[in-house]
Backbone as ProteinMPNN parsed JSONL, in Angstrom:
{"seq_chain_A": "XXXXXXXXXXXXXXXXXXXXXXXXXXXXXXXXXXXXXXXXXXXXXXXXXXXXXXXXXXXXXXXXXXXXXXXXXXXXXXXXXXXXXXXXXXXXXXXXXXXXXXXXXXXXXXXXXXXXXXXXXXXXXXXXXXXXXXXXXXXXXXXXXXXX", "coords_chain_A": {"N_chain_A": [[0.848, -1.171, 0.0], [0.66, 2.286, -0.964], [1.483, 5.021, 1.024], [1.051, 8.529, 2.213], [3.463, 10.131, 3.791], [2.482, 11.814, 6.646], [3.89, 13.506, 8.918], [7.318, 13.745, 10.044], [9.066, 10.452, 10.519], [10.83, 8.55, 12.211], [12.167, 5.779, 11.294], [10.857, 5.634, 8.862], [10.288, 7.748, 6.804], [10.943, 11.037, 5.578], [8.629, 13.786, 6.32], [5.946, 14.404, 3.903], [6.936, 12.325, 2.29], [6.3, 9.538, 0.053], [6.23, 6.773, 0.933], [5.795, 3.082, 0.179], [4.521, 0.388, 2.149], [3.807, -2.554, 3.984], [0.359, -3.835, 3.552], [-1.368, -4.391, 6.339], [0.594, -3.438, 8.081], [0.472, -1.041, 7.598], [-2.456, -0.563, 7.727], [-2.919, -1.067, 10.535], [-1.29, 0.34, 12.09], [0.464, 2.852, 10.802], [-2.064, 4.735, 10.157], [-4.12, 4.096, 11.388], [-2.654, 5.924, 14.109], [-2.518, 8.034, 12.582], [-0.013, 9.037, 10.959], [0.536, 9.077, 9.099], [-1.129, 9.039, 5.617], [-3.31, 7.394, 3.084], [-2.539, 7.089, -0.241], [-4.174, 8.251, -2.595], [-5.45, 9.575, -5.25], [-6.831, 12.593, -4.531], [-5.516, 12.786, -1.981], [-2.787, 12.929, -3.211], [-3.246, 14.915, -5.264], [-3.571, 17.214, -2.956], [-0.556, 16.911, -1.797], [0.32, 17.874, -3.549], [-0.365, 20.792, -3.947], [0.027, 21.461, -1.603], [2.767, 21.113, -1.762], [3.643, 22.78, -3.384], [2.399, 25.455, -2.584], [3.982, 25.682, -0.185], [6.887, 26.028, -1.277], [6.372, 28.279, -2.491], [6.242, 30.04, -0.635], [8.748, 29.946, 0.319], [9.843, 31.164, -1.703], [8.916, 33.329, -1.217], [10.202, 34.413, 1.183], [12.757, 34.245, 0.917], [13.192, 36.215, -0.796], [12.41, 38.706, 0.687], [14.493, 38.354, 2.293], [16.733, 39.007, 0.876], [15.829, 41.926, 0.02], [15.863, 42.743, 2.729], [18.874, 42.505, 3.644], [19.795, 44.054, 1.401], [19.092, 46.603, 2.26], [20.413, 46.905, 4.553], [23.335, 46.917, 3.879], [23.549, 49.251, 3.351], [23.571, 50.778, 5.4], [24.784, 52.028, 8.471], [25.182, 51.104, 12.312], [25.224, 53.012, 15.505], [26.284, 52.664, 17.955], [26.931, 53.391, 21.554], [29.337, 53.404, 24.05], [30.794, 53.476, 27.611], [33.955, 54.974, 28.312], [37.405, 53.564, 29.286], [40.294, 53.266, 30.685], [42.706, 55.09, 28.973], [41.122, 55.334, 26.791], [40.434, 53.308, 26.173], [37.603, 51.102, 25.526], [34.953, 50.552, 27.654], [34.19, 47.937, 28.822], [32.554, 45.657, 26.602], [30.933, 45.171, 23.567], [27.507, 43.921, 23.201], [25.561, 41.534, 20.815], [23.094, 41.957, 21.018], [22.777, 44.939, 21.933], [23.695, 45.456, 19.542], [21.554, 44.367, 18.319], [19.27, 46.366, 19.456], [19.809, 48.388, 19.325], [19.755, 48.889, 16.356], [17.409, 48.374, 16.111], [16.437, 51.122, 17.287], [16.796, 53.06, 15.81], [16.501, 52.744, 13.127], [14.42, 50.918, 12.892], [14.843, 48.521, 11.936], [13.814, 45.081, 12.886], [15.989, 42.508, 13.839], [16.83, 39.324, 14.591], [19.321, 38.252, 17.232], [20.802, 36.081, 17.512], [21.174, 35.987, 15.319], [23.503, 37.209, 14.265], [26.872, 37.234, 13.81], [29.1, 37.739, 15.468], [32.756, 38.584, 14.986], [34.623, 38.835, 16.985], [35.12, 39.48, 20.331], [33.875, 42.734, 20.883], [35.592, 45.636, 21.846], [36.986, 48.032, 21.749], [37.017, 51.268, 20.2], [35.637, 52.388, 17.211], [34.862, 50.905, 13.666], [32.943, 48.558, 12.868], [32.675, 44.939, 10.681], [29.949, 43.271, 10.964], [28.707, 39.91, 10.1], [25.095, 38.965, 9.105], [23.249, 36.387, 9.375], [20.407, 36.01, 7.411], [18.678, 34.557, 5.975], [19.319, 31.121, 5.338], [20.664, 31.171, 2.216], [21.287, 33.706, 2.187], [23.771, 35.942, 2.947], [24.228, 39.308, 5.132], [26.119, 41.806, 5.563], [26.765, 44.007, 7.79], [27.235, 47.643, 9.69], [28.852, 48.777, 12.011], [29.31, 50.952, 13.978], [30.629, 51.819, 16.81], [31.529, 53.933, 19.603], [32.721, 56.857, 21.893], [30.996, 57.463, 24.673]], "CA_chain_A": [[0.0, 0.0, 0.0], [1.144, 3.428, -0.577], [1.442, 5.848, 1.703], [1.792, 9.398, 1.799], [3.612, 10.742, 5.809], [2.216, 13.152, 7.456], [5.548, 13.746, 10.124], [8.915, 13.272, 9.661], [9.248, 9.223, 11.055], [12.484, 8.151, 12.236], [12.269, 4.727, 10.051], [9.871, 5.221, 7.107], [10.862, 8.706, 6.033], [10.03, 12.327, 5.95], [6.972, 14.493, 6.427], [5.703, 14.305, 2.336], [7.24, 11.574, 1.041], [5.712, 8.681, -0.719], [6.391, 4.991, 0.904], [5.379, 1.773, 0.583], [4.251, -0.586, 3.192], [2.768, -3.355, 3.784], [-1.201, -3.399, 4.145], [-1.425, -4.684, 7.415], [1.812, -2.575, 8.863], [-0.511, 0.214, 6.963], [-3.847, -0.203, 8.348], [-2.905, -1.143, 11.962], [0.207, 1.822, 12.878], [0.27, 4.082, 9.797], [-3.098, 5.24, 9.626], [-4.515, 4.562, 13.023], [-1.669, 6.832, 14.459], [-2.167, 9.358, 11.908], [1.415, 8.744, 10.852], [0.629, 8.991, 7.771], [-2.666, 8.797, 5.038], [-3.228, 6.358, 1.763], [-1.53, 7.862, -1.374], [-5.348, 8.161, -3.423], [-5.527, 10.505, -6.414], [-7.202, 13.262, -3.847], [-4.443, 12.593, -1.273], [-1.764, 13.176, -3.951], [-3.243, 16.242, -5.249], [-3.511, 17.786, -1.817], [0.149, 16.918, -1.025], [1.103, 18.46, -5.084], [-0.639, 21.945, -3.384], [0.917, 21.826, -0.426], [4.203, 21.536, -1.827], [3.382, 24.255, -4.252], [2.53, 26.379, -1.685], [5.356, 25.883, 0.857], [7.51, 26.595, -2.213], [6.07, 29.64, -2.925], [5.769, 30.631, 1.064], [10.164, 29.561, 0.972], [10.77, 32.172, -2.36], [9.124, 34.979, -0.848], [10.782, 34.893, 2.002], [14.23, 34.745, 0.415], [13.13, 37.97, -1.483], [12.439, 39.3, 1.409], [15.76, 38.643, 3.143], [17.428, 39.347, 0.178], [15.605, 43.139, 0.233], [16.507, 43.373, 3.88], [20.268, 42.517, 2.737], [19.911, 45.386, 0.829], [18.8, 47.877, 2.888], [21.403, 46.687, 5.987], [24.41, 47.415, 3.466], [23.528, 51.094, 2.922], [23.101, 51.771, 6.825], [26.147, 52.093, 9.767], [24.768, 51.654, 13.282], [25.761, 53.552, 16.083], [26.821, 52.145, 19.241], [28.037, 54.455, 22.201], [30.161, 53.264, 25.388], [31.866, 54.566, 28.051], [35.589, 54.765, 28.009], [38.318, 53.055, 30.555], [41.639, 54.166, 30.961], [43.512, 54.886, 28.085], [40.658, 55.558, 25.858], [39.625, 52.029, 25.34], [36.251, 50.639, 25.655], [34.936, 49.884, 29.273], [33.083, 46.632, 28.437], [32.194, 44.919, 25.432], [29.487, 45.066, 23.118], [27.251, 42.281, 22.877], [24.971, 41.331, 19.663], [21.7, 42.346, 22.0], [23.349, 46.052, 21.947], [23.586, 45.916, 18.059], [20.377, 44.777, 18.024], [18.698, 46.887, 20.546], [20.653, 50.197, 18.311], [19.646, 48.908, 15.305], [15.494, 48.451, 16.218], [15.746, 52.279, 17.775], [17.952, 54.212, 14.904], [16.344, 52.234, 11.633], [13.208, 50.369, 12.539], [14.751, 47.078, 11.629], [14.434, 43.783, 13.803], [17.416, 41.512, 13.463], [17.525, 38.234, 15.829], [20.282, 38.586, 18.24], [21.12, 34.563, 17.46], [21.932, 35.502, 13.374], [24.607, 38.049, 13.904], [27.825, 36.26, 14.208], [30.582, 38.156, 15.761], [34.033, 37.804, 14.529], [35.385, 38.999, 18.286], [34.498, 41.129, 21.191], [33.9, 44.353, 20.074], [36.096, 46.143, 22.966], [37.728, 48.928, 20.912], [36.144, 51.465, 19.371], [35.786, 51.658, 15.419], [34.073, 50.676, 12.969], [33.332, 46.891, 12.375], [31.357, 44.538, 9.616], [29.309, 41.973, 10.949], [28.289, 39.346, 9.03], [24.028, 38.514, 9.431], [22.453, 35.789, 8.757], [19.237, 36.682, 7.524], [18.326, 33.076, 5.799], [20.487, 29.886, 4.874], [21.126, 31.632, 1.129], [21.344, 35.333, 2.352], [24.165, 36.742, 4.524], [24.623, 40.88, 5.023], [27.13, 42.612, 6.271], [26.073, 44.984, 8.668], [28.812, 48.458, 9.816], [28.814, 49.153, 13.733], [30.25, 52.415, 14.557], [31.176, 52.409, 18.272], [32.237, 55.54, 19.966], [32.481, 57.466, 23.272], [29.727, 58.26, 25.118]], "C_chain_A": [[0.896, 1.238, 0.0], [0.57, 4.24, -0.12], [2.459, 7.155, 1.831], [2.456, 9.791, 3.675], [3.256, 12.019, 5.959], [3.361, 13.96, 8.299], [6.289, 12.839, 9.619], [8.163, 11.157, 10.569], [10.608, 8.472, 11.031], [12.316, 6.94, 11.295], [11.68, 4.298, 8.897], [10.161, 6.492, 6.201], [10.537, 10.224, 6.764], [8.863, 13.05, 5.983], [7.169, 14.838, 4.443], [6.229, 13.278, 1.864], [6.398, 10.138, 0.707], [6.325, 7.381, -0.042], [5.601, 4.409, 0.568], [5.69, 0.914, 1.356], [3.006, -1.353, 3.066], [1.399, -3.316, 4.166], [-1.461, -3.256, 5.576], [-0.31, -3.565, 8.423], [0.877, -1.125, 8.693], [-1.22, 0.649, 7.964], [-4.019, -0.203, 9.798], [-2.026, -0.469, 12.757], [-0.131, 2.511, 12.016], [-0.719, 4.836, 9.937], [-3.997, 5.412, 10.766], [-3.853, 5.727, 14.124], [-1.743, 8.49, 13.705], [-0.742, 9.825, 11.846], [1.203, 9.493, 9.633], [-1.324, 8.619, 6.434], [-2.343, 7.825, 3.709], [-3.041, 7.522, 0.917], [-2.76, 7.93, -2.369], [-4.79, 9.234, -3.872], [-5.944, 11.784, -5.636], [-5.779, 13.773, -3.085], [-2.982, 13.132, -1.761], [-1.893, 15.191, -4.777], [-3.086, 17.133, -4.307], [-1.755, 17.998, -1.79], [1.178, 18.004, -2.401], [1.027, 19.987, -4.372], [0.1, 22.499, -2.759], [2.476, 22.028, -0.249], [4.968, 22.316, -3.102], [3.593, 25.533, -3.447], [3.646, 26.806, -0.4], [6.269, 26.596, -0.335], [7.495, 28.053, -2.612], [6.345, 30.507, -1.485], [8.138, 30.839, 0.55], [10.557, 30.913, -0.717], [10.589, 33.785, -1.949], [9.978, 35.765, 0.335], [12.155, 35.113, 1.722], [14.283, 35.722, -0.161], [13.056, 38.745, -0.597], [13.824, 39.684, 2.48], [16.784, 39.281, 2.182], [17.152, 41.019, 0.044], [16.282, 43.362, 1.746], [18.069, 43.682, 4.021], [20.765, 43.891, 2.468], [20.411, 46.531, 1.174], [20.182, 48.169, 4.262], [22.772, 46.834, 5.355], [24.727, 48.796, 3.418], [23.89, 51.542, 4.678], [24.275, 50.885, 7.815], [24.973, 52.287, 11.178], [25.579, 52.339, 14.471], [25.833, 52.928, 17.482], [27.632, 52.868, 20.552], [28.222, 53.407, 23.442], [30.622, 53.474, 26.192], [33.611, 53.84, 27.919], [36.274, 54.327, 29.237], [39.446, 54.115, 30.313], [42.242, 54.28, 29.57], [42.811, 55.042, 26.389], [40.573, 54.457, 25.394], [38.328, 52.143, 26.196], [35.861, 50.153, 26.627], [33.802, 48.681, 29.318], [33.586, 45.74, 26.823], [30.822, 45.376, 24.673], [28.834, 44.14, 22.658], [26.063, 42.462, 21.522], [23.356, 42.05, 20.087], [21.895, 44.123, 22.096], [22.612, 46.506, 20.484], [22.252, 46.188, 17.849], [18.989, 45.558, 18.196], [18.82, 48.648, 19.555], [19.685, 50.194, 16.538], [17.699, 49.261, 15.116], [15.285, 50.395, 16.311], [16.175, 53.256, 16.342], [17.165, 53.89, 13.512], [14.708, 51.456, 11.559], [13.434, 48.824, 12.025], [14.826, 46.276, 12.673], [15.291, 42.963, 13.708], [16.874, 40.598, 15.0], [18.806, 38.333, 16.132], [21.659, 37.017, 17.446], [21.957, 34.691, 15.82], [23.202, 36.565, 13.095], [25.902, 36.953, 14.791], [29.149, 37.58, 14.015], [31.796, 38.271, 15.666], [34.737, 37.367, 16.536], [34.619, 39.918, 19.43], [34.414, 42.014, 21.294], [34.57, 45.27, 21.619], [36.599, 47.55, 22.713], [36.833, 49.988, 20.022], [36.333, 51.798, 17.857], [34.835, 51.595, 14.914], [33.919, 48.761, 12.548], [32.219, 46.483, 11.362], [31.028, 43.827, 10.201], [28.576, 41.404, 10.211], [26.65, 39.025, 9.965], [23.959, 37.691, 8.985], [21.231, 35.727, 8.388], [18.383, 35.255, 6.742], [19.493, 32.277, 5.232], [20.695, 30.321, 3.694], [21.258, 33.106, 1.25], [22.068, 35.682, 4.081], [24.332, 38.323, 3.989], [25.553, 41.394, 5.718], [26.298, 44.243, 6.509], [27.269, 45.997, 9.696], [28.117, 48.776, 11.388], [29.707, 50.149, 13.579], [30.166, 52.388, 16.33], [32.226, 52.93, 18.832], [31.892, 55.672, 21.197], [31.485, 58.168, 23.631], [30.063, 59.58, 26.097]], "O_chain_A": [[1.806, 1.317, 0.826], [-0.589, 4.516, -0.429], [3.683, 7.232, 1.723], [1.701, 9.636, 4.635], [3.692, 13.057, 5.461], [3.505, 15.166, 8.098], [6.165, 11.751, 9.058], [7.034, 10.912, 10.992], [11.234, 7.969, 10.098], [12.355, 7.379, 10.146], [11.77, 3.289, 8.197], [10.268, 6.348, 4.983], [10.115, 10.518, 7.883], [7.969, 12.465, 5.373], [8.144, 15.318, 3.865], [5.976, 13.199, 0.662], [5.716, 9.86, 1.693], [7.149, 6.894, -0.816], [4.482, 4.92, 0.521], [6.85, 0.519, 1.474], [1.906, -1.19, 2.539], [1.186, -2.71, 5.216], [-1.749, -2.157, 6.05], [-0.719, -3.033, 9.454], [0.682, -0.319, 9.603], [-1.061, 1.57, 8.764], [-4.927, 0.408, 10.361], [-1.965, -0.638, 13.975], [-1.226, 3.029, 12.235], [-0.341, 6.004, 9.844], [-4.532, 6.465, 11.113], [-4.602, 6.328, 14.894], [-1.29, 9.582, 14.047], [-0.304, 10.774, 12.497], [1.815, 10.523, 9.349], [-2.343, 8.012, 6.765], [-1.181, 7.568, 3.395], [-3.304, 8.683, 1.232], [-2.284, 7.523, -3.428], [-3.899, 9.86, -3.3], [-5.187, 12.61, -6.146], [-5.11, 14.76, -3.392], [-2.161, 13.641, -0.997], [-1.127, 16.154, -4.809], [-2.382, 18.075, -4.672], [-1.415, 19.181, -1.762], [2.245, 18.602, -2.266], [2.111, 20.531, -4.159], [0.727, 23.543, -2.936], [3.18, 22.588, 0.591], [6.107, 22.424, -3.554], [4.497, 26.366, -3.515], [3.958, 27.891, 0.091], [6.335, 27.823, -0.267], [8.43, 28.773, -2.962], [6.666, 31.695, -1.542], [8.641, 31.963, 0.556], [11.643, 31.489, -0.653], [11.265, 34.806, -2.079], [10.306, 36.941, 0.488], [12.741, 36.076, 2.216], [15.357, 36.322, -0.194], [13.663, 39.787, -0.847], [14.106, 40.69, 3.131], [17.637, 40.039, 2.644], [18.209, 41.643, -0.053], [17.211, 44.162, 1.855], [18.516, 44.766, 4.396], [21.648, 44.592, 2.963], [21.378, 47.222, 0.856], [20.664, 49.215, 4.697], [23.64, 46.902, 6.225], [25.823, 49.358, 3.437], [24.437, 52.601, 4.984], [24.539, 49.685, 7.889], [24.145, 53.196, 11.243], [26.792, 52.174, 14.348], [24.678, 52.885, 17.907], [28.863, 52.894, 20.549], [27.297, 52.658, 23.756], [31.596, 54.066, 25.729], [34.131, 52.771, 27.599], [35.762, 54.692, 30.296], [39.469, 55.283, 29.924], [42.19, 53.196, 28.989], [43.38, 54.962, 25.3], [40.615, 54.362, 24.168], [38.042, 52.888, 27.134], [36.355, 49.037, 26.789], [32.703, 48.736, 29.87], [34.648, 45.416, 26.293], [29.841, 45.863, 25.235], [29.308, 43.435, 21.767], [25.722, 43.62, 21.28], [22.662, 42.61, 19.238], [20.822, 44.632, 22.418], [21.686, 47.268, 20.207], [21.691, 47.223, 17.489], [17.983, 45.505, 17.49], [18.059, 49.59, 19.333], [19.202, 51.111, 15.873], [17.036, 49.995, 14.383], [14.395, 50.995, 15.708], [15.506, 54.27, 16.144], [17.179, 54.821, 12.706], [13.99, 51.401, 10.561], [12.514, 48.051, 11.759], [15.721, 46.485, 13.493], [14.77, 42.412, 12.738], [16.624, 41.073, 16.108], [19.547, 38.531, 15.169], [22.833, 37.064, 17.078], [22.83, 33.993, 15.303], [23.755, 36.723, 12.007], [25.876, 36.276, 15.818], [29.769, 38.076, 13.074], [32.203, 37.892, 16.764], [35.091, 36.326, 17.089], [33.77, 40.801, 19.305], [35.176, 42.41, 22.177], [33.711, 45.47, 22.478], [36.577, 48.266, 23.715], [36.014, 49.557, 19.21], [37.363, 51.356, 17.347], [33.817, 52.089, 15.399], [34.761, 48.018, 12.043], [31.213, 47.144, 11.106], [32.005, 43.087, 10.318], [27.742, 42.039, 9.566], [26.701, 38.86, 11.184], [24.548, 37.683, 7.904], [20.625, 35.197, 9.319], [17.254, 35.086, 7.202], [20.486, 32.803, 4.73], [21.584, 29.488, 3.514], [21.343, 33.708, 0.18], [21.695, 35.724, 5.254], [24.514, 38.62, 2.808], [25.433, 41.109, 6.91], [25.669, 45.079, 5.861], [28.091, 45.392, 10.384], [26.923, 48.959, 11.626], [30.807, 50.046, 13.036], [29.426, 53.204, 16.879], [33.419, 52.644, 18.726], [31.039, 54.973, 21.745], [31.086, 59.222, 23.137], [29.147, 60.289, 26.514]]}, "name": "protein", "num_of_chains": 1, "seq": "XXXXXXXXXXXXXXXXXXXXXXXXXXXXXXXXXXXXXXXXXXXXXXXXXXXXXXXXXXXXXXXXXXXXXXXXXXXXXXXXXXXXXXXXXXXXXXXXXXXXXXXXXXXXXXXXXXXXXXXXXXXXXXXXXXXXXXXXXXXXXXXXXXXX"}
């Protein structure tokens, strides 16, 4: 019998794909469980839709990161600190900073989790950080931190 899965399943496959199993393995786990549904002409169109529509859901959003991209190359945020001895930086600045600067100064949200740091920003300067804004779209993003 084929069957289409509903959820991932550690030993029959992933959520959408197409097995076969036997009737009985079918009708008495598969289907009682809602593991998974029979692979009918209905069943198959549904799952054609659905992975139409995810598709479509997964390019807009890469257009969308790819516009945000964009916009996060043109624009330097600002970052102030106070100073230690010697005219360095009395702390660090952490990614929660950036992103905290970046929401008030520009209006953009960034997750904290997709900016990847090279080092501890201790010094002040200018730095690039790289975003991750989806798995095919990184940005480089300019920090200006200065004396408060």
């Amino acid at each position: 019998m084929k069957i289409i899965l509903l959820q991932d399943e550690k030993k029959l496959g992933k959520k959408g794909d197409i097995i076969e199993a036997s009737d009985g393995y079918a009708r008495n786990y598969i289907l009682p469980k809602k593991i998974g549904v029979e692979a009918n002409a209905k069943n198959l169109n549904d799952l054609k839709l659905q992975k139409a529509n995810e598709a479509k859901i997964a390019k807009a959003r890469l257009e969308e990161a790819q516009a945000l991209a964009g916009q996060l190359a043109e624009k330097t945020v600002e970052v102030k600190m106070k100073a230690g001895e010697g005219g360095r930086a009395f702390g660090s600045v952490s990614s929660k900073e950036i992103v905290n600067a970046c929401k008030e100064q520009y209006g953009i949200e960034l997750d904290k989790k997709k900016l990847a740091l090279p080092e501890a920003l201790k010094n002040f300067g200018v730095y690039e950080i790289d975003v991750k804004l989806h798995p095919q779209v990184m940005a480089k993003l300019k920090v200006h931190i200065s004396e408060s």
